[in-house]
mmCIF file of C-alpha atoms in Angstrom:
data_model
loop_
_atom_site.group_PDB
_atom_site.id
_atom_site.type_symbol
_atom_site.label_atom_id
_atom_site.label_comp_id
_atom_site.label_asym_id
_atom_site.label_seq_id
_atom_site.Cartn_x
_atom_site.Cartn_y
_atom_site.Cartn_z
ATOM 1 C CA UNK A 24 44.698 -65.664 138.270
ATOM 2 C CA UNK A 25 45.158 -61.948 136.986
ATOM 3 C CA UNK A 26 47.319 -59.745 139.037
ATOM 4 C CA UNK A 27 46.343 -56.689 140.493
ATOM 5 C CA UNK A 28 47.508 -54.658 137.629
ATOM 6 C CA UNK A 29 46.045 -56.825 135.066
ATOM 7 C CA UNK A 30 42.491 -56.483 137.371
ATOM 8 C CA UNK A 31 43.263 -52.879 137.782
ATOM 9 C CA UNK A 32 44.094 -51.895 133.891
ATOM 10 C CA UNK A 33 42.079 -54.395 132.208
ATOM 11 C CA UNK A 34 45.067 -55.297 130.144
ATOM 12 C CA UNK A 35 43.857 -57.986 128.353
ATOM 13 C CA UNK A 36 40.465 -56.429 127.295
ATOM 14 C CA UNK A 37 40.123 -54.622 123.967
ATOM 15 C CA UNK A 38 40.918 -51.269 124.229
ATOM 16 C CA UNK A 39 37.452 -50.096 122.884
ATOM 17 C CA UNK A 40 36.188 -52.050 126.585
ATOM 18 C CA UNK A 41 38.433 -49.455 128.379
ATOM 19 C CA UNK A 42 36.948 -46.627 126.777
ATOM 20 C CA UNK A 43 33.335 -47.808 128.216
ATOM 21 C CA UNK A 44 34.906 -47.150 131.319
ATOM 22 C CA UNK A 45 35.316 -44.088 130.642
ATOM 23 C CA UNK A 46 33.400 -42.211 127.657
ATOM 24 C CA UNK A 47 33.795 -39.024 128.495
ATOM 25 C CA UNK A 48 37.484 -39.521 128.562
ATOM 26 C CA UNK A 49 37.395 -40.871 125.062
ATOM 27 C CA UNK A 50 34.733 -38.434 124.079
ATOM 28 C CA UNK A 51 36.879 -35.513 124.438
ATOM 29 C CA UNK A 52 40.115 -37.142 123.017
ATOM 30 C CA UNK A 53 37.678 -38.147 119.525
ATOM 31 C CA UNK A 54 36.867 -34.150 120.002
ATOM 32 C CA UNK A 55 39.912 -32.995 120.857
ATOM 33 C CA UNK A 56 41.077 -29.966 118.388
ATOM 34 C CA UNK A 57 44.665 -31.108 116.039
ATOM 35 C CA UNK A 58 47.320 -29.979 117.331
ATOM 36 C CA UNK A 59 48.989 -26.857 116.047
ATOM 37 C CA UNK A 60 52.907 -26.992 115.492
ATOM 38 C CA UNK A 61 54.237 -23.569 116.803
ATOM 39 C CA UNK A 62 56.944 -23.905 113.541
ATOM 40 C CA UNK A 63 54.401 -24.369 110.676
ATOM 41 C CA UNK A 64 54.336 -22.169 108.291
ATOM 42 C CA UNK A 65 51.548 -19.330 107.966
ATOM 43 C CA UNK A 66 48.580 -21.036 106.589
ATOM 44 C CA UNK A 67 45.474 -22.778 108.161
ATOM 45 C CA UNK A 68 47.068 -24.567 110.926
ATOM 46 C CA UNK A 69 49.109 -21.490 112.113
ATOM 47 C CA UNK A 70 48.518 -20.178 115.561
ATOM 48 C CA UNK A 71 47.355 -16.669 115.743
ATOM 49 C CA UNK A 72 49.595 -15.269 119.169
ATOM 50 C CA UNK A 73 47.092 -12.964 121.119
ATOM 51 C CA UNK A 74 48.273 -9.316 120.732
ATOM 52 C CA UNK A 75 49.582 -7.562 124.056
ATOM 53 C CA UNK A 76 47.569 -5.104 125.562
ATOM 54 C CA UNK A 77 49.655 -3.397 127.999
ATOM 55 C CA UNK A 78 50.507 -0.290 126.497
ATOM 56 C CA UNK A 79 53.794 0.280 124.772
ATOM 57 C CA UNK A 80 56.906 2.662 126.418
ATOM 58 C CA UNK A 81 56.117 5.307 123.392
ATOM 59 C CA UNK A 82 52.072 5.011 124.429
ATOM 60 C CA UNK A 83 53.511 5.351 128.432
ATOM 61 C CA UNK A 84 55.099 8.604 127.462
ATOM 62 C CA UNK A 85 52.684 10.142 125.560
ATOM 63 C CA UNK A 86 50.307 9.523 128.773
ATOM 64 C CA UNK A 87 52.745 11.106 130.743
ATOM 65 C CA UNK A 88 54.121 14.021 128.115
ATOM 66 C CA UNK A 89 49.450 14.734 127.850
ATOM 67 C CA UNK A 90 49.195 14.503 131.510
ATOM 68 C CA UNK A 91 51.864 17.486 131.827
ATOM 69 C CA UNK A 92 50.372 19.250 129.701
ATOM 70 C CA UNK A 93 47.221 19.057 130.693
ATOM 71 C CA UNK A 94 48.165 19.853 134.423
ATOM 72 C CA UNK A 95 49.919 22.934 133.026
ATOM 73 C CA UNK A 96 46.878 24.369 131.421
ATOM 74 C CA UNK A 97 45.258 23.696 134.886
ATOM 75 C CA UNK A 98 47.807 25.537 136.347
ATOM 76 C CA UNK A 99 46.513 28.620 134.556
ATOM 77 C CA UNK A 100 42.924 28.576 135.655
ATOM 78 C CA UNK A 101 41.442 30.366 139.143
ATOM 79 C CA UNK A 102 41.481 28.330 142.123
ATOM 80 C CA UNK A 103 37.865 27.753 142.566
ATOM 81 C CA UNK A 104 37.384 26.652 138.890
ATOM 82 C CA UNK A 105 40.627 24.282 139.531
ATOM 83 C CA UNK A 106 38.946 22.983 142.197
ATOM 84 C CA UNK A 107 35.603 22.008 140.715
ATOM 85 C CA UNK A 108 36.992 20.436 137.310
ATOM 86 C CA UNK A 109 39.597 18.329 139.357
ATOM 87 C CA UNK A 110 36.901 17.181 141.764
ATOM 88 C CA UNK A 111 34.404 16.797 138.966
ATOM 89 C CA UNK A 112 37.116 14.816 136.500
ATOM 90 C CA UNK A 113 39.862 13.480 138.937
ATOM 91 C CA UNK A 114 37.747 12.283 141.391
ATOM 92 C CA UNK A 115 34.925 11.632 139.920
ATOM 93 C CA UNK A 116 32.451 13.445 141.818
ATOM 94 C CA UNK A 117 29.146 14.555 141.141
ATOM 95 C CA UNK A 118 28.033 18.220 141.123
ATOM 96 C CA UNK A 119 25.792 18.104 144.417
ATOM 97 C CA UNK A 120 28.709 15.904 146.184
ATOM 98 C CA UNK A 121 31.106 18.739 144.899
ATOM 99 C CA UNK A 122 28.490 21.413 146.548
ATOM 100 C CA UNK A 123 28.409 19.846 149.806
ATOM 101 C CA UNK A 124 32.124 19.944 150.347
ATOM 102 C CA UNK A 125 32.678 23.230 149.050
ATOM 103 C CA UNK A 126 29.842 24.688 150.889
ATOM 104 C CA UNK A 127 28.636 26.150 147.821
ATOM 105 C CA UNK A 128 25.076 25.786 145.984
ATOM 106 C CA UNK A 129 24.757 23.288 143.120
ATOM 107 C CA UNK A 130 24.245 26.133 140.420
ATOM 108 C CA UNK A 131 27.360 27.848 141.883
ATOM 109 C CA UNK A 132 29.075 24.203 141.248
ATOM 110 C CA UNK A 133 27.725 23.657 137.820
ATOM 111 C CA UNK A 134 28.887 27.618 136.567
ATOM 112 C CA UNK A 135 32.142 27.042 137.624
ATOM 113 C CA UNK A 136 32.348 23.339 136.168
ATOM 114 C CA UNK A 137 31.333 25.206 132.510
ATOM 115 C CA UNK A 138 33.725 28.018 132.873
ATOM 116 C CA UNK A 139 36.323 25.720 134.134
ATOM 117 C CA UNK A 140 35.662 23.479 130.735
ATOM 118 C CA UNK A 141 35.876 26.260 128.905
ATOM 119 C CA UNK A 142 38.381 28.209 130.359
ATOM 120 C CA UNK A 143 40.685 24.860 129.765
ATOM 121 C CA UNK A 144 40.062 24.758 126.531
ATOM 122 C CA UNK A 145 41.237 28.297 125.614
ATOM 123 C CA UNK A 146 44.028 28.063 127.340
ATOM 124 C CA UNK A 147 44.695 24.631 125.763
ATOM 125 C CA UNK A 148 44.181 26.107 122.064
ATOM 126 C CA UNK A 149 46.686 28.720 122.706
ATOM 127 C CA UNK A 150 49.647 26.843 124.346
ATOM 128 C CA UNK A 151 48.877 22.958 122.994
ATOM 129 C CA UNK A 152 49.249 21.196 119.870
ATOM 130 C CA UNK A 153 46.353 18.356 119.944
ATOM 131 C CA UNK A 154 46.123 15.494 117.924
ATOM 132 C CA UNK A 155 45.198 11.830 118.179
ATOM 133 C CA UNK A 156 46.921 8.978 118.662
ATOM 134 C CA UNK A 157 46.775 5.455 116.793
ATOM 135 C CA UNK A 158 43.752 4.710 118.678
ATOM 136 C CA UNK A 159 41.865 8.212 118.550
ATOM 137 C CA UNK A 160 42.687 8.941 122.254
ATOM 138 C CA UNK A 161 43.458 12.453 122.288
ATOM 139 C CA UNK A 162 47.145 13.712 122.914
ATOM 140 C CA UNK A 163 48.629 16.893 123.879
ATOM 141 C CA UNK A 164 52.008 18.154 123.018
ATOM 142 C CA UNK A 165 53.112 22.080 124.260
ATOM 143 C CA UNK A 166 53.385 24.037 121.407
ATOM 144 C CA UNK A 167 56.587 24.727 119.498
#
């Protein structure tokens, strides 16, 4: 009489009767990609490690060394054109949402958002050295 173990693994059946028990077991073992020694050399079988995407310390501080300057080209512009492009770009609102909290018309909003712009970008051309970094996002150093 077979024991419960014997009953329970089928140990005296073929093993190709245990994978009718279970063919999707066996299915994805016979489909199962090779396995890829993390030691072999470079070649077909070598594992390609995904690249990081946090941001590197020198891309951290060339965040923070743009964000400076940008903030101290701000610092030269009127109030109410600070206002508007930090609403507009900071906070990401729109130009009527930016009218209604000012208490100022929508044209009013949208002249001040384009002499803001512009206003920002003289004052950036005169004190800031802009280039672009390894992946084109634009970086801004004081000038020398």
């Amino acid at each position: 009489m077979p024991t419960d173990m014997e009953t329970r693994y089928a140990i005296q059946r073929p093993f190709a009767a245990g994978c009718t028990a279970s063919p999707h077991t066996c299915a994805s073992i016979a489909c199962a990609k090779p396995l890829v020694s993390l030691d072999s050399e470079e070649g077909e079988n070598s594992l390609k490690l995904p690249v990081s995407a946090a941001p590197s310390p020198l891309d951290i501080s060339e965040r923070k060394e743009t964000s400076a300057c940008v903030q101290r080209c701000l610092d030269f512009l009127p109030d109410k054109y600070r206002a508007v492009i930090l609403l507009h770009e900071a906070h990401s609102l729109t130009a009527p949402e930016i009218a209604d909290l000012l208490g100022v018309t929508l044209a009013t909003v949208k002249i001040r958002l384009h002499r803001a712009r512009r206003g920002l970008q003289q004052v950036m051309k005169r004190g800031c050295a802009v280039s672009n970094d390894k992946l084109g996002t634009p970086t801004c150093h004081p000038k020398s």
